[in-house]
Amino acid sequence: MNYFPKSIFLLVSTLLLLSVNALGEIQGEYVAGEYVIQFNDSVSVQNLQQVVEQTQRMNVEVKSLISSHSNMIVVQRSMLENPEAVLKELNNQPNVKIAEPNYIYRASLLPNDSRLTELWGLVNKNKSSGGFDIDAEKAWDITTGSRDILVAVIDTGINYNDPDLKNNMWVNQLEKNGQAGVDDDGNGYVDDIYGYDFANMKADPMDDNNHGSHCAGTIGAEGNNGLGVVGVNWQVKMMALKFLKNNGSGTLEGALKAIDYATDKKVNIMSNSWGGGGVSETLREAIERAEQAGILFVAASGNNRSNNDIQPSYPASYDLANVVSVAAIGSRGELASFSNYGKKTVHIAAPGVDILSTGKSGLMKMSGTSMATPHVAGVAALLLADNPNLTYEELKQKMYSTAVQTSALRSKVSYGIVNAYNALTNQLPPPDLNDPNNWEWREETLSTEHPYKEGIDESQTLTVPGAQKVSVYFSRFDTESGYDKVFFYDNTGKLLGEMTGPNNDSYSPVATGDSITLRFVSDKSINRYGFDLTKISFVK
């Protein structure tokens, strides 16, 4: 049986898409016939005659200007042309620095219709029995946020009329108090009061999907107002930058414009619960411009259950100093079943399962690395509220060095679970007594064949006489993800959990008692390395 089908979630877009797998080199979805072009410095997009000469030579139609300082335009060619051939032609044109597809990005969302009665990610009432949260309750004794801190929520928009969000919305006062239909602040956008809608190129960034409002509620639903939910910050300012449409999809064009807009407005933090497309040099450069402006860029690692160290997910995987890649955990500190991970490239984890927050028309629960990302962006905003002089490097250092490390995340993320109180107090978390890495241990050797054979169903029991708890350690673990598995049982036969896929440097679930049984089952298809078990940890 296939425990995890190869294709689980389908998102339907109204945009015309091409099958990127058939194209070979191009990775990710993109708008058919549209390309983002960046000129060399010798051509200025402000010089209309120069642009006309260049585009006539390339036989393209100009769709839009990204922004004045990026020297980039979006162009259109026939959708019937081979995009690889078009890109080769465009990149070989004189004065073209970069030409790439107008990639499509999607909200990193896994919807869930069930509801919660409490915000476990902020205050977990089951903490004494093994639950996890970000220690918001203790953090709020130090600060509850500040409306001097500005967070750009780059997403599907925000329901800025929601009673829990409206008082924490950023407002462009020049436009609000100016003349309708006039660009009162001279930034190139008319009537951009709460932000802007780059998906539909209009001023009103009202959420028509739920996703952006949900993320905004986690960052900054107003606290102590007797309504609905509370965010990580009771007070903050949130800018609504919509580039994802009501179906959850958006383009590289929209992402670039949103990021440049936020950079120009000098936000403190960008929260990015979206991903997709391929490696975009222009997107990388936009995030780098944000870095040069001192802005932290928090991004969802993705919901594909994959290792970003091996298969990067963008924008979270850009190797830029201001990027923080976020994985999702459940209420007991375990990596969420859908979450991407990566010991080197996924930096920190946060609550992302069954998260209650605001939607476009009321409270709702969602799951995904999308929901984890605003927890981290919210903690960064709290840190700035407490000390507005912190740089993005210092924000990262505080969150990383004080994150709570667990055995479940040891090989999955670089640091651990974000903790607001620890970060505010520079307090290093104490050793986790439930982490087998902190227990006594002895050498133990148990390995599969390398590679293992197909159709295996074998069990092995390991015992430590007198032990109260045991767990085994794998120095190397690599099976066909979702299909070839190791199941773990305690001495009563109770199933404790399973491992599959790449899990080097990992501990098994903890068994109560003096023994643990491993059952390795493989199907009749792909066979990988297998595993090397090298020690057993225990508590007596």
Coordinates of C-alpha atoms in Angstrom, one line a residue:
M1 CA 0.0 0.0 0.0
N2 CA 1.2 3.5 -0.7
Y3 CA 0.9 5.3 2.6
F4 CA 1.7 8.7 1.0
P5 CA 0.4 9.1 -2.6
K6 CA 2.9 10.8 -4.9
S7 CA 0.4 13.6 -5.6
I8 CA -1.7 14.8 -2.7
F9 CA -2.8 18.3 -3.1
L10 CA -4.0 19.9 -6.4
L11 CA -4.4 23.6 -6.7
V12 CA -6.5 24.8 -9.7
S13 CA -5.4 28.1 -11.2
T14 CA -7.3 30.2 -13.7
L15 CA -4.0 31.2 -15.2
L16 CA -2.9 29.3 -18.3
L17 CA 0.0 27.1 -17.3
L18 CA 2.4 25.0 -19.2
S19 CA 3.7 21.6 -18.0
V20 CA 7.1 22.5 -16.7
N21 CA 8.3 18.9 -16.4
A22 CA 8.0 18.6 -20.2
L23 CA 10.4 21.5 -20.6
G24 CA 13.3 20.0 -18.9
E25 CA 15.4 22.9 -17.7
I26 CA 12.7 25.2 -16.4
Q27 CA 11.6 24.3 -12.9
G28 CA 8.2 25.4 -11.4
E29 CA 5.0 26.9 -12.7
Y30 CA 4.9 30.2 -14.7
V31 CA 2.6 32.3 -16.7
A32 CA 2.6 31.1 -20.3
G33 CA 4.2 33.6 -22.7
E34 CA 5.3 36.1 -20.0
Y35 CA 9.0 36.9 -19.1
V36 CA 10.7 39.2 -16.6
I37 CA 13.6 41.0 -18.2
Q38 CA 16.3 43.0 -16.4
F39 CA 18.4 45.3 -18.5
N40 CA 22.0 46.2 -18.0
D41 CA 22.8 49.7 -16.5
S42 CA 23.3 51.0 -20.1
V43 CA 19.5 50.8 -20.6
S44 CA 17.2 52.8 -18.4
V45 CA 13.5 51.8 -18.1
Q46 CA 12.8 55.5 -17.5
N47 CA 14.0 56.2 -21.0
L48 CA 11.0 55.2 -23.1
Q49 CA 12.9 55.4 -26.4
Q50 CA 15.6 53.0 -25.2
V51 CA 13.0 50.5 -24.0
V52 CA 11.1 50.7 -27.3
E53 CA 14.3 50.0 -29.3
Q54 CA 15.2 47.0 -27.1
T55 CA 11.7 45.5 -27.1
Q56 CA 11.3 45.9 -30.9
R57 CA 14.6 44.0 -31.4
M58 CA 13.3 41.2 -29.1
N59 CA 9.9 41.1 -30.8
V60 CA 8.0 41.4 -27.4
E61 CA 5.2 43.4 -26.1
V62 CA 5.8 45.3 -22.8
K63 CA 3.3 44.3 -20.1
S64 CA 4.5 46.3 -17.2
L65 CA 7.3 48.0 -15.3
I66 CA 8.4 46.3 -12.1
S67 CA 9.9 49.4 -10.4
S68 CA 12.1 52.3 -11.3
H69 CA 15.2 51.2 -9.4
S70 CA 15.2 47.6 -10.5
N71 CA 15.5 48.3 -14.2
M72 CA 13.1 45.5 -15.0
I73 CA 10.1 45.0 -17.2
V74 CA 7.6 42.2 -17.8
V75 CA 7.1 41.3 -21.5
Q76 CA 4.8 39.0 -23.5
R77 CA 5.6 36.6 -26.4
S78 CA 3.4 34.1 -28.1
M79 CA 2.2 31.3 -25.7
L80 CA 2.8 28.8 -28.6
E81 CA 6.6 29.4 -28.6
N82 CA 9.0 27.0 -26.8
P83 CA 9.8 28.9 -23.6
E84 CA 13.3 27.5 -23.4
A85 CA 14.0 28.8 -26.9
V86 CA 12.5 32.2 -26.0
L87 CA 14.6 32.5 -22.9
K88 CA 17.8 31.6 -24.8
E89 CA 17.0 34.2 -27.4
L90 CA 16.2 36.9 -24.8
N91 CA 19.2 36.2 -22.7
N92 CA 21.4 36.5 -25.7
Q93 CA 20.1 39.9 -26.6
P94 CA 22.5 42.9 -26.1
N95 CA 21.9 44.8 -22.9
V96 CA 19.8 42.1 -21.3
K97 CA 21.2 41.1 -17.9
I98 CA 18.6 38.5 -16.9
A99 CA 15.6 37.0 -18.6
E100 CA 13.4 34.4 -16.8
P101 CA 9.8 33.1 -16.7
N102 CA 7.2 35.1 -14.9
Y103 CA 7.0 32.3 -12.2
I104 CA 3.8 31.6 -10.3
Y105 CA 3.8 31.3 -6.5
R106 CA 1.2 29.7 -4.2
A107 CA 0.2 30.1 -0.6
S108 CA 1.8 27.5 1.6
L109 CA -1.5 26.4 2.9
L110 CA -3.0 23.1 4.1
P111 CA -6.6 23.9 5.0
N112 CA -8.3 22.1 7.9
D113 CA -12.0 22.5 8.7
S114 CA -11.9 21.5 12.4
R115 CA -11.6 24.3 15.0
L116 CA -9.7 24.9 18.1
T117 CA -10.9 26.5 21.3
E118 CA -7.5 27.9 22.3
L119 CA -4.3 29.2 20.7
W120 CA -1.9 26.4 21.6
G121 CA 0.9 27.9 19.7
L122 CA 1.0 30.9 22.0
V123 CA -0.2 29.4 25.3
N124 CA -0.3 25.6 25.4
K125 CA -2.3 24.4 28.4
N126 CA -0.8 20.9 28.0
K127 CA 2.8 22.2 28.4
S128 CA 3.3 20.4 31.7
S129 CA 2.6 17.0 30.0
G130 CA 4.8 17.5 27.0
G131 CA 3.1 20.3 25.0
F132 CA 5.0 23.1 23.2
D133 CA 4.4 26.7 22.5
I134 CA 6.4 29.9 21.9
D135 CA 6.1 31.0 25.6
A136 CA 4.1 34.1 24.6
E137 CA 2.5 34.3 28.0
K138 CA 5.8 35.0 29.7
A139 CA 7.0 37.2 26.9
W140 CA 3.9 39.4 27.2
D141 CA 5.1 40.3 30.7
I142 CA 8.0 42.0 29.0
T143 CA 6.3 43.5 26.0
T144 CA 3.1 43.1 24.1
G145 CA 4.4 44.8 20.9
S146 CA 4.4 48.3 19.5
R147 CA 2.7 50.1 16.7
D148 CA 6.0 51.7 15.8
I149 CA 7.0 48.3 14.3
L150 CA 5.9 47.7 10.7
V151 CA 5.4 44.2 9.3
A152 CA 4.6 43.7 5.6
V153 CA 2.3 40.7 5.1
I154 CA 3.0 39.7 1.5
D155 CA 0.1 37.3 0.8
T156 CA -3.6 37.3 -0.4
G157 CA -4.3 40.6 1.3
I158 CA -5.8 41.4 4.7
N159 CA -9.4 42.0 5.9
Y160 CA -8.5 45.4 7.3
N161 CA -12.1 45.8 8.5
D162 CA -11.9 42.8 10.9
P163 CA -12.4 44.1 14.4
D164 CA -9.3 42.2 15.6
L165 CA -7.1 43.6 12.8
K166 CA -8.3 47.1 11.9
N167 CA -6.5 48.9 14.8
N168 CA -3.2 47.2 13.9
M169 CA -3.3 48.0 10.2
W170 CA -0.7 50.3 8.6
V171 CA -2.4 53.4 7.1
N172 CA -0.8 55.6 4.5
Q173 CA -2.0 58.9 5.9
L174 CA -1.0 60.9 2.8
E175 CA -3.4 58.8 0.7
K176 CA -6.1 58.4 3.3
N177 CA -6.3 62.2 3.8
G178 CA -5.5 63.1 0.2
Q179 CA -7.5 63.4 -2.9
A180 CA -9.2 60.2 -4.3
G181 CA -7.7 59.2 -7.7
V182 CA -4.4 61.1 -7.0
D183 CA -1.0 59.7 -6.1
D184 CA -0.7 61.9 -3.0
D185 CA 2.6 60.5 -1.8
G186 CA 4.2 60.3 -5.2
N187 CA 5.2 56.7 -5.0
G188 CA 3.6 55.6 -8.3
Y189 CA 0.5 54.0 -6.7
V190 CA -2.8 55.8 -6.4
D191 CA -4.9 55.5 -3.2
D192 CA -2.7 52.9 -1.6
I193 CA -4.1 53.4 1.9
Y194 CA -3.5 50.0 3.5
G195 CA -1.0 48.7 1.0
Y196 CA -1.6 47.5 -2.6
D197 CA -3.1 44.7 -4.6
F198 CA -0.4 43.6 -7.1
A199 CA -2.4 40.6 -8.2
N200 CA -5.1 42.8 -9.8
M201 CA -3.1 46.1 -9.9
K202 CA -5.5 48.1 -7.9
A203 CA -5.3 50.0 -4.7
D204 CA -7.5 47.9 -2.5
P205 CA -5.6 44.9 -0.9
M206 CA -8.8 43.4 0.7
D207 CA -8.3 39.6 1.3
D208 CA -10.6 37.5 -0.9
N209 CA -9.0 34.2 0.1
N210 CA -8.6 34.0 4.0
H211 CA -4.9 33.1 3.9
G212 CA -3.4 36.5 4.3
S213 CA -5.9 37.5 7.0
H214 CA -5.1 34.3 8.9
C215 CA -1.3 35.1 8.8
A216 CA -2.0 38.7 9.9
G217 CA -4.0 37.5 12.9
T218 CA -1.2 35.4 14.1
I219 CA 1.3 38.3 13.8
G220 CA -0.9 41.0 15.3
A221 CA -4.6 40.4 16.1
E222 CA -5.2 43.1 18.7
G223 CA -4.9 42.0 22.3
N224 CA -6.9 42.8 25.4
N225 CA -9.9 44.0 23.4
G226 CA -12.3 41.3 24.5
L227 CA -12.7 40.0 20.9
G228 CA -11.8 36.8 19.1
V229 CA -8.1 35.9 19.2
V230 CA -4.8 37.6 20.0
G231 CA -1.7 37.7 18.0
V232 CA 1.9 37.3 19.0
N233 CA 1.8 41.1 19.2
W234 CA -1.1 42.9 20.8
Q235 CA 0.0 46.1 19.1
V236 CA 1.8 46.3 15.8
K237 CA 1.4 47.8 12.3
M238 CA 0.7 45.5 9.4
M239 CA 0.9 46.4 5.7
A240 CA -1.3 44.5 3.3
L241 CA 0.6 43.6 0.1
K242 CA -1.6 41.3 -2.0
F243 CA 0.1 39.5 -4.9
L244 CA -1.7 36.1 -4.5
K245 CA -5.2 36.0 -6.1
N246 CA -8.3 34.5 -4.6
N247 CA -7.3 31.0 -5.7
G248 CA -4.0 31.4 -3.8
S249 CA -1.7 31.8 -6.8
G250 CA 0.4 34.7 -7.9
T251 CA 3.3 35.6 -10.2
L252 CA 6.9 36.6 -10.0
E253 CA 5.9 40.0 -11.3
G254 CA 3.6 40.6 -8.4
A255 CA 6.1 39.3 -5.8
L256 CA 8.8 41.6 -7.1
K257 CA 6.5 44.6 -7.0
A258 CA 5.3 43.8 -3.5
I259 CA 8.8 43.3 -2.1
D260 CA 10.1 46.5 -3.7
Y261 CA 7.0 48.4 -2.4
A262 CA 7.7 47.2 1.1
T263 CA 11.4 48.0 0.8
D264 CA 10.6 51.5 -0.4
K265 CA 8.2 52.0 2.6
K266 CA 11.0 50.9 5.0
V267 CA 9.1 48.1 6.7
N268 CA 11.0 46.2 9.5
I269 CA 9.9 42.7 8.6
M270 CA 8.4 40.9 5.6
S271 CA 6.3 37.8 6.3
N272 CA 6.1 35.5 3.3
S273 CA 3.9 32.4 3.6
W274 CA 4.2 31.4 0.0
G275 CA 6.5 29.5 -2.4
G276 CA 6.9 27.8 -5.7
G277 CA 8.4 28.6 -9.1
G278 CA 12.1 28.0 -9.9
V279 CA 15.3 29.8 -9.0
S280 CA 14.6 33.4 -9.9
E281 CA 17.6 35.7 -10.0
T282 CA 15.3 38.8 -10.0
L283 CA 13.5 37.6 -6.9
R284 CA 16.8 36.9 -5.2
E285 CA 17.9 40.5 -6.1
A286 CA 14.7 41.9 -4.7
I287 CA 15.2 40.1 -1.4
E288 CA 18.8 41.3 -1.4
R289 CA 17.6 44.9 -1.8
A290 CA 15.5 44.3 1.3
E291 CA 18.6 43.0 3.0
Q292 CA 20.5 46.1 2.1
A293 CA 17.7 48.1 3.6
G294 CA 18.0 46.2 6.8
I295 CA 14.8 44.2 6.5
L296 CA 14.2 40.7 7.8
F297 CA 12.6 38.3 5.3
V298 CA 10.8 35.4 7.0
A299 CA 9.6 32.7 4.6
A300 CA 7.7 29.4 4.8
S301 CA 9.9 26.3 4.1
G302 CA 7.0 24.6 2.2
N303 CA 4.5 21.8 2.6
N304 CA 5.9 19.0 0.5
R305 CA 7.4 16.8 3.2
S306 CA 10.7 17.2 1.4
N307 CA 14.3 18.0 2.4
N308 CA 15.2 21.5 1.3
D309 CA 18.9 20.7 1.7
I310 CA 18.4 18.4 -1.3
Q311 CA 15.5 19.9 -3.1
P312 CA 15.3 23.7 -2.4
S313 CA 12.0 25.5 -2.0
Y314 CA 12.0 29.2 -2.9
P315 CA 12.0 31.9 -1.6
A316 CA 12.9 30.2 1.7
S317 CA 16.0 28.5 0.3
Y318 CA 17.7 31.6 -1.0
D319 CA 21.1 31.8 0.7
L320 CA 20.8 35.4 1.8
A321 CA 21.6 36.8 5.2
N322 CA 18.2 38.2 5.9
V323 CA 16.2 35.1 5.0
V324 CA 14.7 33.0 7.8
S325 CA 13.3 29.7 6.6
V326 CA 10.5 28.3 8.9
A327 CA 9.3 24.7 9.4
A328 CA 6.0 23.8 11.1
I329 CA 5.5 21.7 14.3
G330 CA 2.5 20.2 16.0
S331 CA 1.4 20.8 19.6
R332 CA 3.8 18.2 21.1
G333 CA 6.9 19.6 19.3
E334 CA 6.9 17.1 16.5
L335 CA 7.7 18.1 12.9
A336 CA 4.4 18.5 11.2
S337 CA 3.7 15.6 8.7
F338 CA 3.5 18.0 5.8
S339 CA 6.4 20.3 6.6
N340 CA 9.6 20.6 4.6
Y341 CA 12.8 20.4 6.6
G342 CA 16.6 20.7 6.2
K343 CA 19.3 20.6 8.7
K344 CA 21.3 23.3 6.8
T345 CA 18.7 25.3 5.0
V346 CA 15.6 25.3 7.2
H347 CA 16.5 27.5 10.2
I348 CA 13.8 27.4 12.8
A349 CA 10.4 25.8 13.6
A350 CA 7.1 27.2 14.9
P351 CA 3.5 26.1 15.6
G352 CA 1.8 25.3 12.3
V353 CA -0.9 22.7 12.9
D354 CA -4.5 23.6 13.7
I355 CA -3.8 27.3 14.2
L356 CA -6.8 29.4 15.0
S357 CA -6.8 32.9 13.6
T358 CA -8.7 35.6 11.7
G359 CA -10.1 35.0 8.2
K360 CA -11.8 37.2 5.6
S361 CA -15.1 36.8 7.5
G362 CA -14.4 35.4 10.9
L363 CA -12.3 33.0 12.9
M364 CA -11.0 29.8 11.3
K365 CA -8.4 27.1 11.7
M366 CA -5.6 26.4 9.2
S367 CA -2.4 24.3 9.0
G368 CA 0.8 24.7 7.1
T369 CA 4.2 26.2 7.2
S370 CA 2.2 29.4 6.2
M371 CA 0.9 29.4 9.8
A372 CA 4.3 28.8 11.3
T373 CA 5.9 31.7 9.4
P374 CA 3.8 34.5 11.1
H375 CA 4.7 33.1 14.5
V376 CA 8.4 33.8 13.7
A377 CA 7.7 37.1 12.1
G378 CA 5.6 38.0 15.2
V379 CA 8.4 37.1 17.6
A380 CA 10.8 39.3 15.5
A381 CA 8.3 42.1 15.8
L382 CA 8.1 41.6 19.6
L383 CA 11.9 41.8 19.8
L384 CA 11.9 45.1 17.9
A385 CA 9.2 46.5 20.1
D386 CA 11.5 45.8 23.1
N387 CA 14.6 47.1 21.3
P388 CA 13.9 49.0 18.1
N389 CA 17.7 49.3 17.4
L390 CA 18.2 45.6 16.7
T391 CA 19.5 44.8 13.2
Y392 CA 18.1 41.9 11.2
E393 CA 21.3 40.0 12.0
E394 CA 20.7 40.5 15.8
L395 CA 17.1 39.5 15.4
K396 CA 18.2 36.2 13.8
Q397 CA 20.9 35.6 16.4
K398 CA 18.5 36.1 19.3
M399 CA 15.9 33.7 17.8
Y400 CA 18.4 31.1 16.8
S401 CA 20.5 31.0 19.9
T402 CA 17.5 30.8 22.3
A403 CA 15.4 28.3 20.3
V404 CA 14.3 25.2 22.1
Q405 CA 16.1 22.1 20.8
T406 CA 14.4 18.8 20.7
S407 CA 15.3 15.3 19.5
A408 CA 12.4 15.3 17.1
L409 CA 13.9 18.3 15.2
R410 CA 17.6 17.5 15.7
S411 CA 18.2 16.5 12.0
K412 CA 15.3 18.6 10.7
V413 CA 16.1 22.2 11.3
S414 CA 19.3 24.2 12.1
Y415 CA 18.3 25.4 15.5
G416 CA 15.0 24.5 17.1
I417 CA 11.6 25.9 18.1
V418 CA 11.3 29.7 18.3
N419 CA 10.7 30.9 21.9
A420 CA 9.6 34.5 22.4
Y421 CA 10.5 34.7 26.1
N422 CA 13.9 33.2 25.7
A423 CA 14.7 35.5 22.8
L424 CA 13.6 38.6 24.8
T425 CA 15.6 37.6 27.8
N426 CA 18.6 36.2 26.0
Q427 CA 18.0 33.0 28.0
L428 CA 19.5 29.8 26.7
P429 CA 17.0 26.9 27.1
P430 CA 17.9 24.3 29.7
P431 CA 18.8 20.8 28.5
D432 CA 15.7 18.8 27.5
L433 CA 15.4 15.9 29.9
N434 CA 13.1 14.2 27.4
D435 CA 15.8 14.3 24.7
P436 CA 17.6 11.0 24.4
N437 CA 20.7 12.9 23.4
N438 CA 21.0 13.9 27.1
W439 CA 20.6 10.4 28.5
E440 CA 23.1 7.7 29.3
W441 CA 23.9 5.5 26.3
R442 CA 25.8 2.5 25.1
E443 CA 27.1 1.4 21.7
E444 CA 24.8 -0.8 19.7
T445 CA 25.1 -2.0 16.1
L446 CA 22.2 -2.9 13.9
S447 CA 22.2 -2.3 10.1
T448 CA 20.3 -3.3 7.0
E449 CA 22.0 -4.4 3.9
H450 CA 23.1 -1.5 1.7
P451 CA 21.0 -1.2 -0.3
Y452 CA 18.3 -3.3 1.4
K453 CA 16.2 -5.8 -0.4
E454 CA 12.7 -5.5 -1.6
G455 CA 9.7 -7.1 0.2
I456 CA 11.3 -7.1 3.7
D457 CA 9.3 -7.5 6.8
E458 CA 11.7 -8.1 9.7
S459 CA 11.7 -7.2 13.4
Q460 CA 14.4 -6.8 16.0
T461 CA 14.1 -6.1 19.8
L462 CA 16.8 -4.2 21.7
T463 CA 16.8 -4.3 25.6
V464 CA 18.5 -2.4 28.3
P465 CA 17.9 -4.3 31.6
G466 CA 16.4 -2.0 34.3
A467 CA 15.8 1.0 32.0
Q468 CA 12.7 3.1 32.4
K469 CA 12.9 4.7 28.9
V470 CA 14.9 3.8 25.8
S471 CA 15.5 5.2 22.3
V472 CA 17.8 4.2 19.5
Y473 CA 20.0 6.4 17.4
F474 CA 20.6 6.2 13.7
S475 CA 23.8 7.7 12.4
R476 CA 22.4 7.1 8.9
F477 CA 18.8 6.5 7.8
D478 CA 17.7 6.6 4.2
T479 CA 14.6 4.7 2.9
E480 CA 12.1 5.3 0.1
S481 CA 10.1 8.1 1.6
G482 CA 6.5 7.1 2.5
Y483 CA 6.9 3.6 1.2
D484 CA 9.7 1.8 3.1
K485 CA 9.4 2.3 6.9
V486 CA 10.7 1.4 10.3
F487 CA 7.9 1.0 12.9
F488 CA 8.7 1.2 16.6
Y489 CA 6.9 -0.6 19.5
D490 CA 7.3 -0.7 23.3
N491 CA 7.4 -3.9 25.4
T492 CA 3.6 -4.1 25.4
G493 CA 3.4 -4.1 21.6
K494 CA 2.1 -0.5 21.5
L495 CA 3.0 1.3 18.3
L496 CA 5.1 4.4 19.1
G497 CA 5.6 5.8 15.7
E498 CA 7.5 5.3 12.4
M499 CA 10.4 6.7 10.3
T500 CA 10.8 6.9 6.6
G501 CA 12.8 8.8 4.0
P502 CA 16.1 10.6 4.8
N503 CA 16.6 10.8 8.6
N504 CA 20.3 10.9 9.3
D505 CA 21.4 11.8 12.9
S506 CA 18.0 10.9 14.3
Y507 CA 16.6 9.2 17.4
S508 CA 13.6 6.9 17.4
P509 CA 10.4 7.6 19.4
V510 CA 10.9 7.0 23.1
A511 CA 9.7 3.7 24.5
T512 CA 8.6 3.4 28.1
G513 CA 10.2 0.3 29.7
D514 CA 13.4 -1.5 29.1
S515 CA 13.1 -2.5 25.4
I516 CA 12.1 -1.2 22.0
T517 CA 11.2 -3.3 18.9
L518 CA 12.0 -2.2 15.4
R519 CA 10.0 -3.6 12.4
F520 CA 11.4 -2.8 9.0
V521 CA 9.0 -3.1 6.0
S522 CA 9.9 -2.4 2.4
D523 CA 7.8 -2.6 -0.7
K524 CA 8.7 -4.1 -4.0
S525 CA 10.0 -1.0 -5.8
I526 CA 12.7 1.5 -5.1
N527 CA 15.4 0.3 -2.6
R528 CA 17.7 2.9 -0.9
Y529 CA 20.6 2.7 1.5
G530 CA 18.7 1.5 4.6
F531 CA 19.9 2.4 8.1
D532 CA 22.8 2.2 10.5
L533 CA 21.8 2.1 14.2
T534 CA 24.9 2.9 16.3
K535 CA 23.7 3.5 19.9
I536 CA 20.9 3.1 22.3
S537 CA 20.1 5.8 24.9
F538 CA 18.3 5.1 28.1
V539 CA 17.1 6.3 31.5
K540 CA 17.3 4.1 34.6

